[in-house]
PDB file of C-alpha atoms in Angstrom:
ATOM      1  CA  MET R  12      88.282  30.469  87.734  1.00  0.00           C
ATOM      2  CA  LEU R  13      88.077  33.449  85.402  1.00  0.00           C
ATOM      3  CA  ARG R  14      87.450  35.750  88.329  1.00  0.00           C
ATOM      4  CA  LEU R  15      90.540  34.409  90.140  1.00  0.00           C
ATOM      5  CA  ALA R  16      92.722  34.860  87.041  1.00  0.00           C
ATOM      6  CA  LEU R  17      91.440  38.396  86.542  1.00  0.00           C
ATOM      7  CA  SER R  18      92.129  39.279  90.201  1.00  0.00           C
ATOM      8  CA  ALA R  19      95.630  37.848  89.923  1.00  0.00           C
ATOM      9  CA  LEU R  20      96.272  39.795  86.720  1.00  0.00           C
ATOM     10  CA  ILE R  21      95.117  43.060  88.325  1.00  0.00           C
ATOM     11  CA  ALA R  22      97.309  42.400  91.366  1.00  0.00           C
ATOM     12  CA  ILE R  23     100.336  41.678  89.184  1.00  0.00           C
ATOM     13  CA  VAL R  24      99.834  44.881  87.183  1.00  0.00           C
ATOM     14  CA  ALA R  25      99.000  47.063  90.193  1.00  0.00           C
ATOM     15  CA  LEU R  26     101.894  45.896  92.362  1.00  0.00           C
ATOM     16  CA  PRO R  27     104.709  47.542  90.346  1.00  0.00           C
ATOM     17  CA  LEU R  28     102.669  50.712  89.910  1.00  0.00           C
ATOM     18  CA  ALA R  29     102.198  51.022  93.661  1.00  0.00           C
ATOM     19  CA  GLY R  30     105.933  51.608  94.096  1.00  0.00           C
ATOM     20  CA  CYS R  31     106.149  54.588  91.703  1.00  0.00           C
ATOM     21  CA  ASP R  32     106.328  57.023  94.601  1.00  0.00           C
ATOM     22  CA  GLN R  33     109.306  55.149  95.985  1.00  0.00           C
ATOM     23  CA  LEU R  34     111.063  55.398  92.635  1.00  0.00           C
ATOM     24  CA  GLY R  35     110.795  59.187  92.641  1.00  0.00           C
ATOM     25  CA  ILE R  36     108.194  59.385  89.895  1.00  0.00           C
ATOM     26  CA  GLU R  37     105.799  62.159  90.852  1.00  0.00           C
ATOM     27  CA  SER R  38     102.202  62.288  89.794  1.00  0.00           C
ATOM     28  CA  PRO R  39     100.732  65.424  88.172  1.00  0.00           C
ATOM     29  CA  GLU R  40      98.626  65.951  91.296  1.00  0.00           C
ATOM     30  CA  LYS R  41     101.743  66.022  93.482  1.00  0.00           C
ATOM     31  CA  ILE R  42     103.473  68.452  91.139  1.00  0.00           C
ATOM     32  CA  ALA R  43     100.451  70.778  91.129  1.00  0.00           C
ATOM     33  CA  ALA R  44     100.205  70.634  94.928  1.00  0.00           C
ATOM     34  CA  ALA R  45     103.905  71.434  95.276  1.00  0.00           C
ATOM     35  CA  ARG R  46     103.619  74.431  92.907  1.00  0.00           C
ATOM     36  CA  THR R  47     100.622  75.734  94.834  1.00  0.00           C
ATOM     37  CA  ALA R  48     102.396  75.329  98.166  1.00  0.00           C
ATOM     38  CA  GLU R  49     105.508  77.035  96.813  1.00  0.00           C
ATOM     39  CA  GLY R  50     103.477  79.948  95.441  1.00  0.00           C
ATOM     40  CA  ALA R  51     101.655  80.358  98.750  1.00  0.00           C
ATOM     41  CA  ALA R  52     104.967  80.363 100.612  1.00  0.00           C
ATOM     42  CA  ILE R  53     106.361  82.999  98.252  1.00  0.00           C
ATOM     43  CA  GLY R  54     103.267  85.169  98.695  1.00  0.00           C
ATOM     44  CA  GLY R  55     103.375  84.863 102.466  1.00  0.00           C
ATOM     45  CA  ALA R  56     107.045  85.751 102.549  1.00  0.00           C
ATOM     46  CA  CYS R  57     106.469  88.768 100.308  1.00  0.00           C
ATOM     47  CA  ARG R  58     103.702  90.048 102.580  1.00  0.00           C
ATOM     48  CA  HIS R  59     105.779  89.497 105.691  1.00  0.00           C
ATOM     49  CA  ALA R  60     108.613  91.456 104.072  1.00  0.00           C
ATOM     50  CA  GLY R  61     106.223  94.307 103.293  1.00  0.00           C
ATOM     51  CA  ARG R  62     106.433  93.891  99.526  1.00  0.00           C
ATOM     52  CA  ALA R  63     103.535  94.855  97.306  1.00  0.00           C
ATOM     53  CA  ILE R  64     101.814  91.990  95.541  1.00  0.00           C
ATOM     54  CA  GLU R  65     102.841  93.425  92.153  1.00  0.00           C
ATOM     55  CA  ASP R  66     106.508  93.391  93.192  1.00  0.00           C
ATOM     56  CA  CYS R  67     106.088  89.813  94.311  1.00  0.00           C
ATOM     57  CA  TYR R  68     104.687  88.857  90.909  1.00  0.00           C
ATOM     58  CA  THR R  69     107.560  90.641  89.163  1.00  0.00           C
ATOM     59  CA  LEU R  70     110.251  88.991  91.280  1.00  0.00           C
ATOM     60  CA  ASN R  71     108.729  85.502  90.880  1.00  0.00           C
ATOM     61  CA  LYS R  72     107.601  85.281  87.271  1.00  0.00           C
ATOM     62  CA  LYS R  73     107.559  81.480  87.102  1.00  0.00           C
ATOM     63  CA  ALA R  74     105.388  80.993  90.193  1.00  0.00           C
ATOM     64  CA  ASP R  75     101.616  80.637  89.985  1.00  0.00           C
ATOM     65  CA  LYS R  76     100.030  84.076  90.524  1.00  0.00           C
ATOM     66  CA  ALA R  77      96.872  82.699  92.127  1.00  0.00           C
ATOM     67  CA  ALA R  78      98.932  80.766  94.677  1.00  0.00           C
ATOM     68  CA  ILE R  79     101.106  83.824  95.376  1.00  0.00           C
ATOM     69  CA  PHE R  80      98.020  85.936  95.973  1.00  0.00           C
ATOM     70  CA  ALA R  81      96.445  83.307  98.240  1.00  0.00           C
ATOM     71  CA  GLY R  82      99.604  83.135 100.358  1.00  0.00           C
ATOM     72  CA  TRP R  83      99.921  86.929 100.425  1.00  0.00           C
ATOM     73  CA  ARG R  84      96.295  87.331 101.504  1.00  0.00           C
ATOM     74  CA  ASP R  85      96.528  84.632 104.192  1.00  0.00           C
ATOM     75  CA  MET R  86      99.657  86.223 105.634  1.00  0.00           C
ATOM     76  CA  ASN R  87      98.023  89.660 105.509  1.00  0.00           C
ATOM     77  CA  ASP R  88      95.055  88.359 107.513  1.00  0.00           C
ATOM     78  CA  TYR R  89      97.347  86.620 109.978  1.00  0.00           C
ATOM     79  CA  MET R  90      99.491  89.722 110.455  1.00  0.00           C
ATOM     80  CA  ARG R  91      96.427  91.916 111.037  1.00  0.00           C
ATOM     81  CA  GLU R  92      94.879  89.513 113.544  1.00  0.00           C
ATOM     82  CA  ASN R  93      98.100  89.217 115.535  1.00  0.00           C
ATOM     83  CA  LYS R  94      99.228  92.841 115.054  1.00  0.00           C
ATOM     84  CA  ILE R  95     102.529  91.841 113.459  1.00  0.00           C
ATOM     85  CA  ASP R  96     104.533  94.520 111.655  1.00  0.00           C
ATOM     86  CA  ALA R  97     106.211  93.847 108.338  1.00  0.00           C
ATOM     87  CA  VAL R  98     109.905  93.050 108.473  1.00  0.00           C
ATOM     88  CA  SER R  99     111.793  95.309 106.090  1.00  0.00           C
ATOM     89  CA  PRO R 100     113.964  93.355 103.663  1.00  0.00           C
ATOM     90  CA  GLN R 101     117.710  93.668 104.169  1.00  0.00           C
ATOM     91  CA  LEU R 102     118.545  93.217 100.495  1.00  0.00           C
ATOM     92  CA  GLU R 103     118.006  95.856  97.853  1.00  0.00           C
ATOM     93  CA  ASN R 104     114.824  95.450  95.824  1.00  0.00           C
ATOM     94  CA  PRO R 105     115.989  94.543  92.306  1.00  0.00           C
ATOM     95  CA  VAL R 106     112.817  96.007  90.792  1.00  0.00           C
ATOM     96  CA  GLU R 107     113.323  99.404  92.442  1.00  0.00           C
ATOM     97  CA  SER R 108     117.061  99.543  91.754  1.00  0.00           C
ATOM     98  CA  THR R 109     116.589  98.746  88.076  1.00  0.00           C
ATOM     99  CA  SER R 110     113.815 101.300  87.671  1.00  0.00           C
ATOM    100  CA  SER R 111     115.736 103.983  89.577  1.00  0.00           C
ATOM    101  CA  LYS R 112     118.846 103.449  87.421  1.00  0.00           C
ATOM    102  CA  THR R 113     116.720 103.616  84.280  1.00  0.00           C
ATOM    103  CA  ALA R 114     114.967 106.765  85.488  1.00  0.00           C
ATOM    104  CA  ALA R 115     118.294 108.406  86.356  1.00  0.00           C
ATOM    105  CA  ALA R 116     119.672 107.592  82.908  1.00  0.00           C
ATOM    106  CA  GLU R 117     116.557 109.001  81.217  1.00  0.00           C
ATOM    107  CA  THR R 118     116.697 112.264  83.177  1.00  0.00           C
ATOM    108  CA  THR R 119     120.375 112.693  82.340  1.00  0.00           C
ATOM    109  CA  GLU R 120     119.673 112.146  78.646  1.00  0.00           C
ATOM    110  CA  SER R 121     116.634 114.434  78.561  1.00  0.00           C
ATOM    111  CA  SER R 122     118.342 117.280  80.441  1.00  0.00           C
ATOM    112  CA  GLY R 123     121.146 117.429  77.893  1.00  0.00           C
ATOM    113  CA  ALA R 124     123.764 117.031  80.587  1.00  0.00           C
ATOM    114  CA  PRO R 125     126.622 114.761  79.649  1.00  0.00           C
ATOM    115  CA  ALA R 126     126.704 111.381  81.273  1.00  0.00           C
ATOM    116  CA  PRO R 127     129.190 111.066  84.104  1.00  0.00           C
ATOM    117  CA  ASP R 128     132.565 110.069  82.753  1.00  0.00           C
ATOM    118  CA  THR R 129     135.029 108.045  84.752  1.00  0.00           C
ATOM    119  CA  GLN R 130     138.039 109.258  82.779  1.00  0.00           C
ATOM    120  CA  THR R 131     139.380 112.791  82.891  1.00  0.00           C
ATOM    121  CA  ALA R 132     139.458 114.558  79.572  1.00  0.00           C
ATOM    122  CA  LYS R 133     142.837 115.859  78.403  1.00  0.00           C
ATOM    123  CA  ALA R 134     143.157 119.227  76.790  1.00  0.00           C
ATOM    124  CA  PRO R 135     144.422 119.295  73.212  1.00  0.00           C
ATOM    125  CA  LYS R 136     148.145 120.010  72.846  1.00  0.00           C
ATOM    126  CA  ASP R 137     147.623 123.234  70.940  1.00  0.00           C
ATOM    127  CA  ALA R 138     145.248 124.711  73.548  1.00  0.00           C
ATOM    128  CA  LYS R 139     146.592 127.736  75.398  1.00  0.00           C
ATOM    129  CA  GLU R 140     146.968 127.658  79.115  1.00  0.00           C
ATOM    130  CA  PRO R 141     145.391 130.488  81.093  1.00  0.00           C
ATOM    131  CA  ALA R 142     147.828 133.254  81.999  1.00  0.00           C
ATOM    132  CA  ALA R 143     148.975 133.295  85.585  1.00  0.00           C
ATOM    133  CA  HIS R 144     148.715 136.734  87.243  1.00  0.00           C
TER     134      HIS R 144
END
């Protein structure tokens, strides 16, 4: 009798918990698997686009680095085996554009040249105009 009551109690408790997936409640294992899959997909896409692994890490700071590397490496192996060339990205690399703008600003400042001005400077009113010959 005790065994039957215990079995019934376990069934009653386990039945609602079995439907957690249907309610949209994800387990930690599912979340970890999804993050790993997402990181691998990001890494594979970066390699296919011809991006360096460091650029991929920089562009995807929240993704798991180990998963990104695994995806990048798998895609690299696949591309080598099948002799597939990298597809150049059509969008500008935000890492390169930011660093090139910063480098251009630093060279302008260090050379002593004035920064480009969008407005034209007006001469003071008391300045003399050059004589026309």
